[in-house]
Structure formats: structure tokens, C-alpha cells
């Protein structure tokens, strides 16, 4: 009886497959662990998370194992890395010019440098690999939820754990699970998850996620009808005009949702805390700009005072602290006494864009403006497609737009925003597998999604 033996080429192919499988498994485990690492931070110069403790030492190994993943020429990631380096150079020049104290300039410049290294590491690990991106997202959802228990200070104490940890963990899980069901054509499950998240955050008066998830849901699902009677509401499928009309209608509807939440909050239906917050914003008159983010006014003045060179890393100036206090007193914005000293004495800038511009000057602002425009383009491109990760792409990038305008940068935002940038490059880079999937589905954009088909499995699956 003859015994089959493998030839040398067959043995070589088997070993290559085993090697590729092992390398893929290690990459998947790393992606999961880096996501889970959002649960805890160590205080070194500033806060550094377990995610970065895993990612940064592994960077050299990632470059050796996957050198082709970071080809910068003719890629958006090359432009982005160049802009970060210019931002870092601008911060260095500003710190020298302003004679920034050593402790402050090392914290400010390290924040930018670690962000750059996070981005390089996650680009090598995640770019072009949709499965691994979702593994990272699942880990991030679990790690964000665990942070409220393992390190309550990260969520500003147990009392704010729901707002600053659990609601974000739920959003990441909805983006993960929504993509899982979407690629299987189970649109009813996607709608249930997204609408459930909207209702959950509305009940607790978390307006940021409520409104951004509402925008995302309108772009992912056929919430807006094609026609009302004989009047056509939406332009033809496979067109940018369709997406722009959907965005316009969504923003109008989102404004109405915000007004409804304001009315409910004013009556006390959403609780006493929501009622007090609404009274503050109503008194301020400009709603979220003054009542919710008065720091934007102060940071805008700081930028006007020094538009080219910034004020330095961890910039401090009592003048701007007093300006914030004057605005709050003028508009009756109440500040709890236990938050003093506020912002550690820093110039108030509750925004990725404004904090970079205040600290590093115009080059910091240019970087975040470029990312803002790229994220907006990515949302439009993803909305025109039926990419398997469409719920994740749109939900996360809409949140990114909000972060750039209205959220402080640092901490977990370094590697979370790095992850979002990887998604942007996957959508927009011509040679990216993510872009190719998006391009292949443009011909079916929006059209297969009809209310009568919700819950059915798509024929393409």
C-alpha cells in the first residue's frame, strides 16, 4: 500500500499557510488586547493607557513583520503623518518662543508624539483588515465599560460612570454588532440596536450621542422615505446629492429632536439634573455653544490673540480663566465648587481643534481641519455604499466630527482617534481594501434598503 508523501513545494506551502495563520492570530489577539487596554491608565508624564503600553513597545516588531502596511507614498496616511510632524514641530517652536516650563513642554510634545506612534502602530495592525478592526472595536467597548470599575477617576467618579464610560461602551458595541448584522442583511436588527441606543441616551439626556447616533441612523437605514405621495423626496440612488439631501433632512430632524429633548428637560420629564442643565443653556441663550461649551468662546479669543504661534504646551494664562468665569457669571452658568481649580489653570479649550491651535498655533489647527474634512468625505462615501462595516464607519466618524469641534484631546482619545483615522484611510485610499469594497457597492447604494425588506437577508449574502 503506497503512502502519500508531500513534495518539497507542498511542504513549503503548508508551512507558509501555518506561518500566515499564526501571524494573523497574533495580530487579532493584539488588536483585542489593545482595545481592552482602555480600561486602565498609569500616570507617568501624563496618563498612558495599557493600550499604549502594549502598542508602543510592539511598534518595531510590527514594522519588521508588516513593512508593506505603512507605505506612505500616494497614501492619505502619509499626508496625515506629515501634518502631525509639522504640528509637533510647531509645538516645539512655540515652546521655545514662549519659554514653556520643562514639565509642561514635555507633556505637551509627548502627547502629540504618542498620538503619532499610536497612529503608526494601529495603521500597521488594522489598516485593510476589517475583521481585525471589529475585534479592536469589541475590545474597546469592553475596556471602556471596565474602566468605570477598575479606575473610576477615568470616568470622573462613579456618579458619572454612565455618562463618561458606559454610554460610550454601548455606542462602540452598537457599532460592532450593527456591522455584524448589516453584512448579513438583517437590517431590522441594525435598526433596533441604533434606535435603542438613541432612546437610551435620550432618556438620560445625553444629547451628544443621541443626536450623533440619530444622524448616523438616518445615513445607515432607510428612515427617510423615497416619496411622500407623488412627491419625490430623495434624489436617485448612487449619487452624492442623495447623501447631501439625507444629511440636510437629518440635521433639520435632529434640530427638532433637540428641541423636543429641551422641552422634556424643561418640564422635568428627564430628571432634575437635566432640568437644571436645560435652565443653564436656556439662560445662556446660545444653547450648547455658551451653555454647554463656553470654553469655545475663550479659546477662540486665545487663538485671535496669537493665531500663528500658540501659547505653549499646557498653556496657562489667568486672563482666560477670568474670561471664562465672566461668561459663566454673565449667563448664569453654575459651576460645581469641587471642580476648582478648573482645567488645572490651563487656557480653557474644550475641543481637539481649538486646544491644538491654542497650544501649538495654526499648524495644530490645520491638522484637525484636514482630519475634519477627511472624516466628512468618508461619511459621504460610506453612506453611498453598502460596505459591510457601514454602521461602524458612519457611527464612529460622525462622533469624530463632534470630538474635533467639542471634545478635549488626550488620554484614550489618542488611540481612539488613531483608530478612526485608520477607518478614514481605509475608505478614501484608492488601493485600500476598504475603499475597494465601498466602490464595489456604490452601484447598490441605498436602493436595496426598503422598509419592506427590513429583517430579510440580503440576496448578496
PDB file of N, CA and C in Angstrom, residues 133-195:
ATOM      1  N   UNK A 133     -10.323  45.116  12.631  1.00  0.00           N
ATOM      2  CA  UNK A 133     -10.879  46.388  13.083  1.00  0.00           C
ATOM      3  C   UNK A 133     -12.061  46.153  14.022  1.00  0.00           C
ATOM      4  N   UNK A 134     -12.896  45.175  13.688  1.00  0.00           N
ATOM      5  CA  UNK A 134     -14.047  44.882  14.536  1.00  0.00           C
ATOM      6  C   UNK A 134     -13.624  44.201  15.839  1.00  0.00           C
ATOM      7  N   UNK A 135     -12.550  43.411  15.802  1.00  0.00           N
ATOM      8  CA  UNK A 135     -12.026  42.822  17.034  1.00  0.00           C
ATOM      9  C   UNK A 135     -11.543  43.931  17.968  1.00  0.00           C
ATOM     10  N   UNK A 136     -10.820  44.898  17.399  1.00  0.00           N
ATOM     11  CA  UNK A 136     -10.360  46.039  18.203  1.00  0.00           C
ATOM     12  C   UNK A 136     -11.551  46.792  18.783  1.00  0.00           C
ATOM     13  N   UNK A 137     -12.588  47.019  17.981  1.00  0.00           N
ATOM     14  CA  UNK A 137     -13.759  47.771  18.428  1.00  0.00           C
ATOM     15  C   UNK A 137     -14.473  47.038  19.559  1.00  0.00           C
ATOM     16  N   UNK A 138     -14.584  45.714  19.459  1.00  0.00           N
ATOM     17  CA  UNK A 138     -15.197  44.937  20.538  1.00  0.00           C
ATOM     18  C   UNK A 138     -14.372  45.067  21.814  1.00  0.00           C
ATOM     19  N   UNK A 139     -13.047  44.951  21.682  1.00  0.00           N
ATOM     20  CA  UNK A 139     -12.192  45.128  22.853  1.00  0.00           C
ATOM     21  C   UNK A 139     -12.335  46.508  23.458  1.00  0.00           C
ATOM     22  N   UNK A 140     -12.445  47.528  22.601  1.00  0.00           N
ATOM     23  CA  UNK A 140     -12.600  48.904  23.079  1.00  0.00           C
ATOM     24  C   UNK A 140     -13.911  49.066  23.845  1.00  0.00           C
ATOM     25  N   UNK A 141     -14.979  48.439  23.370  1.00  0.00           N
ATOM     26  CA  UNK A 141     -16.274  48.513  24.066  1.00  0.00           C
ATOM     27  C   UNK A 141     -16.166  47.902  25.463  1.00  0.00           C
ATOM     28  N   UNK A 142     -15.540  46.737  25.550  1.00  0.00           N
ATOM     29  CA  UNK A 142     -15.399  46.063  26.850  1.00  0.00           C
ATOM     30  C   UNK A 142     -14.456  46.854  27.750  1.00  0.00           C
ATOM     31  N   UNK A 143     -13.327  47.306  27.202  1.00  0.00           N
ATOM     32  CA  UNK A 143     -12.366  48.056  28.005  1.00  0.00           C
ATOM     33  C   UNK A 143     -12.932  49.355  28.543  1.00  0.00           C
ATOM     34  N   UNK A 144     -13.727  50.055  27.730  1.00  0.00           N
ATOM     35  CA  UNK A 144     -14.347  51.310  28.176  1.00  0.00           C
ATOM     36  C   UNK A 144     -15.325  51.057  29.312  1.00  0.00           C
ATOM     37  N   UNK A 145     -16.083  49.963  29.213  1.00  0.00           N
ATOM     38  CA  UNK A 145     -17.016  49.621  30.304  1.00  0.00           C
ATOM     39  C   UNK A 145     -16.250  49.261  31.574  1.00  0.00           C
ATOM     40  N   UNK A 146     -15.169  48.503  31.444  1.00  0.00           N
ATOM     41  CA  UNK A 146     -14.392  48.095  32.618  1.00  0.00           C
ATOM     42  C   UNK A 146     -13.714  49.280  33.302  1.00  0.00           C
ATOM     43  N   UNK A 147     -13.398  50.328  32.540  1.00  0.00           N
ATOM     44  CA  UNK A 147     -12.683  51.476  33.122  1.00  0.00           C
ATOM     45  C   UNK A 147     -13.467  52.113  34.261  1.00  0.00           C
ATOM     46  N   UNK A 148     -14.799  52.056  34.196  1.00  0.00           N
ATOM     47  CA  UNK A 148     -15.622  52.667  35.245  1.00  0.00           C
ATOM     48  C   UNK A 148     -15.454  51.953  36.581  1.00  0.00           C
ATOM     49  N   UNK A 149     -15.107  50.663  36.538  1.00  0.00           N
ATOM     50  CA  UNK A 149     -14.923  49.887  37.764  1.00  0.00           C
ATOM     51  C   UNK A 149     -13.463  49.834  38.197  1.00  0.00           C
ATOM     52  N   UNK A 150     -12.570  49.653  37.239  1.00  0.00           N
ATOM     53  CA  UNK A 150     -11.159  49.499  37.571  1.00  0.00           C
ATOM     54  C   UNK A 150     -10.497  50.822  37.950  1.00  0.00           C
ATOM     55  N   UNK A 151     -10.969  51.906  37.343  1.00  0.00           N
ATOM     56  CA  UNK A 151     -10.370  53.219  37.604  1.00  0.00           C
ATOM     57  C   UNK A 151     -11.450  54.290  37.470  1.00  0.00           C
ATOM     58  N   UNK A 152     -12.307  54.420  38.482  1.00  0.00           N
ATOM     59  CA  UNK A 152     -13.439  55.354  38.384  1.00  0.00           C
ATOM     60  C   UNK A 152     -13.036  56.784  38.059  1.00  0.00           C
ATOM     61  N   UNK A 153     -11.796  57.183  38.418  1.00  0.00           N
ATOM     62  CA  UNK A 153     -11.358  58.553  38.131  1.00  0.00           C
ATOM     63  C   UNK A 153     -11.357  58.826  36.635  1.00  0.00           C
ATOM     64  N   UNK A 154     -11.142  57.784  35.806  1.00  0.00           N
ATOM     65  CA  UNK A 154     -11.155  57.971  34.355  1.00  0.00           C
ATOM     66  C   UNK A 154     -12.534  58.393  33.880  1.00  0.00           C
ATOM     67  N   UNK A 155     -13.572  57.959  34.627  1.00  0.00           N
ATOM     68  CA  UNK A 155     -14.949  58.309  34.273  1.00  0.00           C
ATOM     69  C   UNK A 155     -15.468  59.430  35.170  1.00  0.00           C
ATOM     70  N   UNK A 156     -14.526  60.175  35.785  1.00  0.00           N
ATOM     71  CA  UNK A 156     -14.859  61.304  36.651  1.00  0.00           C
ATOM     72  C   UNK A 156     -15.683  60.859  37.852  1.00  0.00           C
ATOM     73  N   UNK A 157     -15.381  59.654  38.373  1.00  0.00           N
ATOM     74  CA  UNK A 157     -16.067  59.166  39.555  1.00  0.00           C
ATOM     75  C   UNK A 157     -17.227  58.256  39.205  1.00  0.00           C
ATOM     76  N   UNK A 158     -17.660  57.475  40.194  1.00  0.00           N
ATOM     77  CA  UNK A 158     -18.750  56.517  39.997  1.00  0.00           C
ATOM     78  C   UNK A 158     -20.029  57.201  39.551  1.00  0.00           C
ATOM     79  N   UNK A 159     -20.267  58.419  40.043  1.00  0.00           N
ATOM     80  CA  UNK A 159     -21.511  59.109  39.724  1.00  0.00           C
ATOM     81  C   UNK A 159     -21.648  59.421  38.245  1.00  0.00           C
ATOM     82  N   UNK A 160     -20.523  59.638  37.556  1.00  0.00           N
ATOM     83  CA  UNK A 160     -20.565  59.972  36.137  1.00  0.00           C
ATOM     84  C   UNK A 160     -20.173  58.799  35.250  1.00  0.00           C
ATOM     85  N   UNK A 161     -20.094  57.590  35.827  1.00  0.00           N
ATOM     86  CA  UNK A 161     -19.664  56.424  35.060  1.00  0.00           C
ATOM     87  C   UNK A 161     -20.596  56.157  33.886  1.00  0.00           C
ATOM     88  N   UNK A 162     -21.889  56.365  34.083  1.00  0.00           N
ATOM     89  CA  UNK A 162     -22.840  56.114  32.999  1.00  0.00           C
ATOM     90  C   UNK A 162     -22.579  57.047  31.829  1.00  0.00           C
ATOM     91  N   UNK A 163     -22.327  58.323  32.118  1.00  0.00           N
ATOM     92  CA  UNK A 163     -22.141  59.330  31.072  1.00  0.00           C
ATOM     93  C   UNK A 163     -20.789  59.218  30.389  1.00  0.00           C
ATOM     94  N   UNK A 164     -19.721  58.970  31.160  1.00  0.00           N
ATOM     95  CA  UNK A 164     -18.378  59.034  30.609  1.00  0.00           C
ATOM     96  C   UNK A 164     -17.756  57.669  30.328  1.00  0.00           C
ATOM     97  N   UNK A 165     -18.460  56.590  30.623  1.00  0.00           N
ATOM     98  CA  UNK A 165     -17.913  55.260  30.338  1.00  0.00           C
ATOM     99  C   UNK A 165     -18.952  54.354  29.692  1.00  0.00           C
ATOM    100  N   UNK A 166     -20.017  54.047  30.421  1.00  0.00           N
ATOM    101  CA  UNK A 166     -20.951  53.021  29.943  1.00  0.00           C
ATOM    102  C   UNK A 166     -21.662  53.414  28.647  1.00  0.00           C
ATOM    103  N   UNK A 167     -22.077  54.677  28.526  1.00  0.00           N
ATOM    104  CA  UNK A 167     -22.799  55.058  27.308  1.00  0.00           C
ATOM    105  C   UNK A 167     -21.886  54.981  26.083  1.00  0.00           C
ATOM    106  N   UNK A 168     -20.578  55.255  26.266  1.00  0.00           N
ATOM    107  CA  UNK A 168     -19.635  55.135  25.155  1.00  0.00           C
ATOM    108  C   UNK A 168     -19.349  53.676  24.840  1.00  0.00           C
ATOM    109  N   UNK A 169     -19.270  52.847  25.883  1.00  0.00           N
ATOM    110  CA  UNK A 169     -19.083  51.412  25.661  1.00  0.00           C
ATOM    111  C   UNK A 169     -20.256  50.840  24.870  1.00  0.00           C
ATOM    112  N   UNK A 170     -21.467  51.280  25.194  1.00  0.00           N
ATOM    113  CA  UNK A 170     -22.652  50.812  24.473  1.00  0.00           C
ATOM    114  C   UNK A 170     -22.601  51.270  23.020  1.00  0.00           C
ATOM    115  N   UNK A 171     -22.184  52.518  22.789  1.00  0.00           N
ATOM    116  CA  UNK A 171     -22.086  53.017  21.414  1.00  0.00           C
ATOM    117  C   UNK A 171     -21.105  52.171  20.594  1.00  0.00           C
ATOM    118  N   UNK A 172     -19.931  51.865  21.170  1.00  0.00           N
ATOM    119  CA  UNK A 172     -18.957  51.055  20.439  1.00  0.00           C
ATOM    120  C   UNK A 172     -19.518  49.659  20.164  1.00  0.00           C
ATOM    121  N   UNK A 173     -20.245  49.105  21.143  1.00  0.00           N
ATOM    122  CA  UNK A 173     -20.825  47.775  20.922  1.00  0.00           C
ATOM    123  C   UNK A 173     -21.910  47.810  19.860  1.00  0.00           C
ATOM    124  N   UNK A 174     -22.717  48.867  19.847  1.00  0.00           N
ATOM    125  CA  UNK A 174     -23.750  49.011  18.811  1.00  0.00           C
ATOM    126  C   UNK A 174     -23.109  49.107  17.428  1.00  0.00           C
ATOM    127  N   UNK A 175     -22.003  49.856  17.313  1.00  0.00           N
ATOM    128  CA  UNK A 175     -21.294  49.947  16.028  1.00  0.00           C
ATOM    129  C   UNK A 175     -20.763  48.577  15.609  1.00  0.00           C
ATOM    130  N   UNK A 176     -20.246  47.809  16.578  1.00  0.00           N
ATOM    131  CA  UNK A 176     -19.735  46.468  16.294  1.00  0.00           C
ATOM    132  C   UNK A 176     -20.862  45.519  15.888  1.00  0.00           C
ATOM    133  N   UNK A 177     -21.884  45.425  16.735  1.00  0.00           N
ATOM    134  CA  UNK A 177     -22.976  44.489  16.467  1.00  0.00           C
ATOM    135  C   UNK A 177     -23.789  44.911  15.246  1.00  0.00           C
ATOM    136  N   UNK A 178     -23.962  46.238  15.057  1.00  0.00           N
ATOM    137  CA  UNK A 178     -24.687  46.728  13.887  1.00  0.00           C
ATOM    138  C   UNK A 178     -24.021  46.304  12.591  1.00  0.00           C
ATOM    139  N   UNK A 179     -22.682  46.352  12.559  1.00  0.00           N
ATOM    140  CA  UNK A 179     -21.944  45.918  11.363  1.00  0.00           C
ATOM    141  C   UNK A 179     -22.087  44.418  11.157  1.00  0.00           C
ATOM    142  N   UNK A 180     -22.089  43.664  12.247  1.00  0.00           N
ATOM    143  CA  UNK A 180     -22.273  42.210  12.158  1.00  0.00           C
ATOM    144  C   UNK A 180     -23.600  41.868  11.482  1.00  0.00           C
ATOM    145  N   UNK A 181     -24.675  42.524  11.910  1.00  0.00           N
ATOM    146  CA  UNK A 181     -25.988  42.242  11.338  1.00  0.00           C
ATOM    147  C   UNK A 181     -26.150  42.851   9.946  1.00  0.00           C
ATOM    148  N   UNK A 182     -25.511  43.994   9.724  1.00  0.00           N
ATOM    149  CA  UNK A 182     -25.672  44.677   8.430  1.00  0.00           C
ATOM    150  C   UNK A 182     -25.101  43.841   7.294  1.00  0.00           C
ATOM    151  N   UNK A 183     -23.922  43.262   7.517  1.00  0.00           N
ATOM    152  CA  UNK A 183     -23.291  42.468   6.455  1.00  0.00           C
ATOM    153  C   UNK A 183     -24.096  41.216   6.144  1.00  0.00           C
ATOM    154  N   UNK A 184     -25.005  40.834   7.040  1.00  0.00           N
ATOM    155  CA  UNK A 184     -25.886  39.696   6.794  1.00  0.00           C
ATOM    156  C   UNK A 184     -27.262  40.120   6.287  1.00  0.00           C
ATOM    157  N   UNK A 185     -27.429  41.408   6.042  1.00  0.00           N
ATOM    158  CA  UNK A 185     -28.698  41.902   5.528  1.00  0.00           C
ATOM    159  C   UNK A 185     -29.818  41.931   6.554  1.00  0.00           C
ATOM    160  N   UNK A 186     -29.485  41.808   7.835  1.00  0.00           N
ATOM    161  CA  UNK A 186     -30.504  41.804   8.886  1.00  0.00           C
ATOM    162  C   UNK A 186     -30.705  43.239   9.377  1.00  0.00           C
ATOM    163  N   UNK A 187     -31.342  44.026   8.526  1.00  0.00           N
ATOM    164  CA  UNK A 187     -31.451  45.462   8.762  1.00  0.00           C
ATOM    165  C   UNK A 187     -32.354  45.798   9.943  1.00  0.00           C
ATOM    166  N   UNK A 188     -33.324  44.939  10.222  1.00  0.00           N
ATOM    167  CA  UNK A 188     -34.198  45.192  11.369  1.00  0.00           C
ATOM    168  C   UNK A 188     -33.399  45.165  12.669  1.00  0.00           C
ATOM    169  N   UNK A 189     -32.459  44.226  12.764  1.00  0.00           N
ATOM    170  CA  UNK A 189     -31.607  44.143  13.957  1.00  0.00           C
ATOM    171  C   UNK A 189     -30.719  45.382  14.076  1.00  0.00           C
ATOM    172  N   UNK A 190     -30.201  45.849  12.933  1.00  0.00           N
ATOM    173  CA  UNK A 190     -29.386  47.070  12.934  1.00  0.00           C
ATOM    174  C   UNK A 190     -30.217  48.248  13.431  1.00  0.00           C
ATOM    175  N   UNK A 191     -31.429  48.379  12.883  1.00  0.00           N
ATOM    176  CA  UNK A 191     -32.310  49.471  13.296  1.00  0.00           C
ATOM    177  C   UNK A 191     -32.667  49.400  14.765  1.00  0.00           C
ATOM    178  N   UNK A 192     -32.927  48.184  15.259  1.00  0.00           N
ATOM    179  CA  UNK A 192     -33.268  48.014  16.676  1.00  0.00           C
ATOM    180  C   UNK A 192     -32.118  48.479  17.563  1.00  0.00           C
ATOM    181  N   UNK A 193     -30.887  48.106  17.206  1.00  0.00           N
ATOM    182  CA  UNK A 193     -29.726  48.494  18.003  1.00  0.00           C
ATOM    183  C   UNK A 193     -29.527  50.010  18.007  1.00  0.00           C
ATOM    184  N   UNK A 194     -29.576  50.626  16.824  1.00  0.00           N
ATOM    185  CA  UNK A 194     -29.299  52.057  16.727  1.00  0.00           C
ATOM    186  C   UNK A 194     -30.404  52.885  17.374  1.00  0.00           C
ATOM    187  N   UNK A 195     -31.656  52.523  17.118  1.00  0.00           N
ATOM    188  CA  UNK A 195     -32.767  53.263  17.731  1.00  0.00           C
ATOM    189  C   UNK A 195     -32.771  53.044  19.238  1.00  0.00           C
TER     190      UNK A 195
END
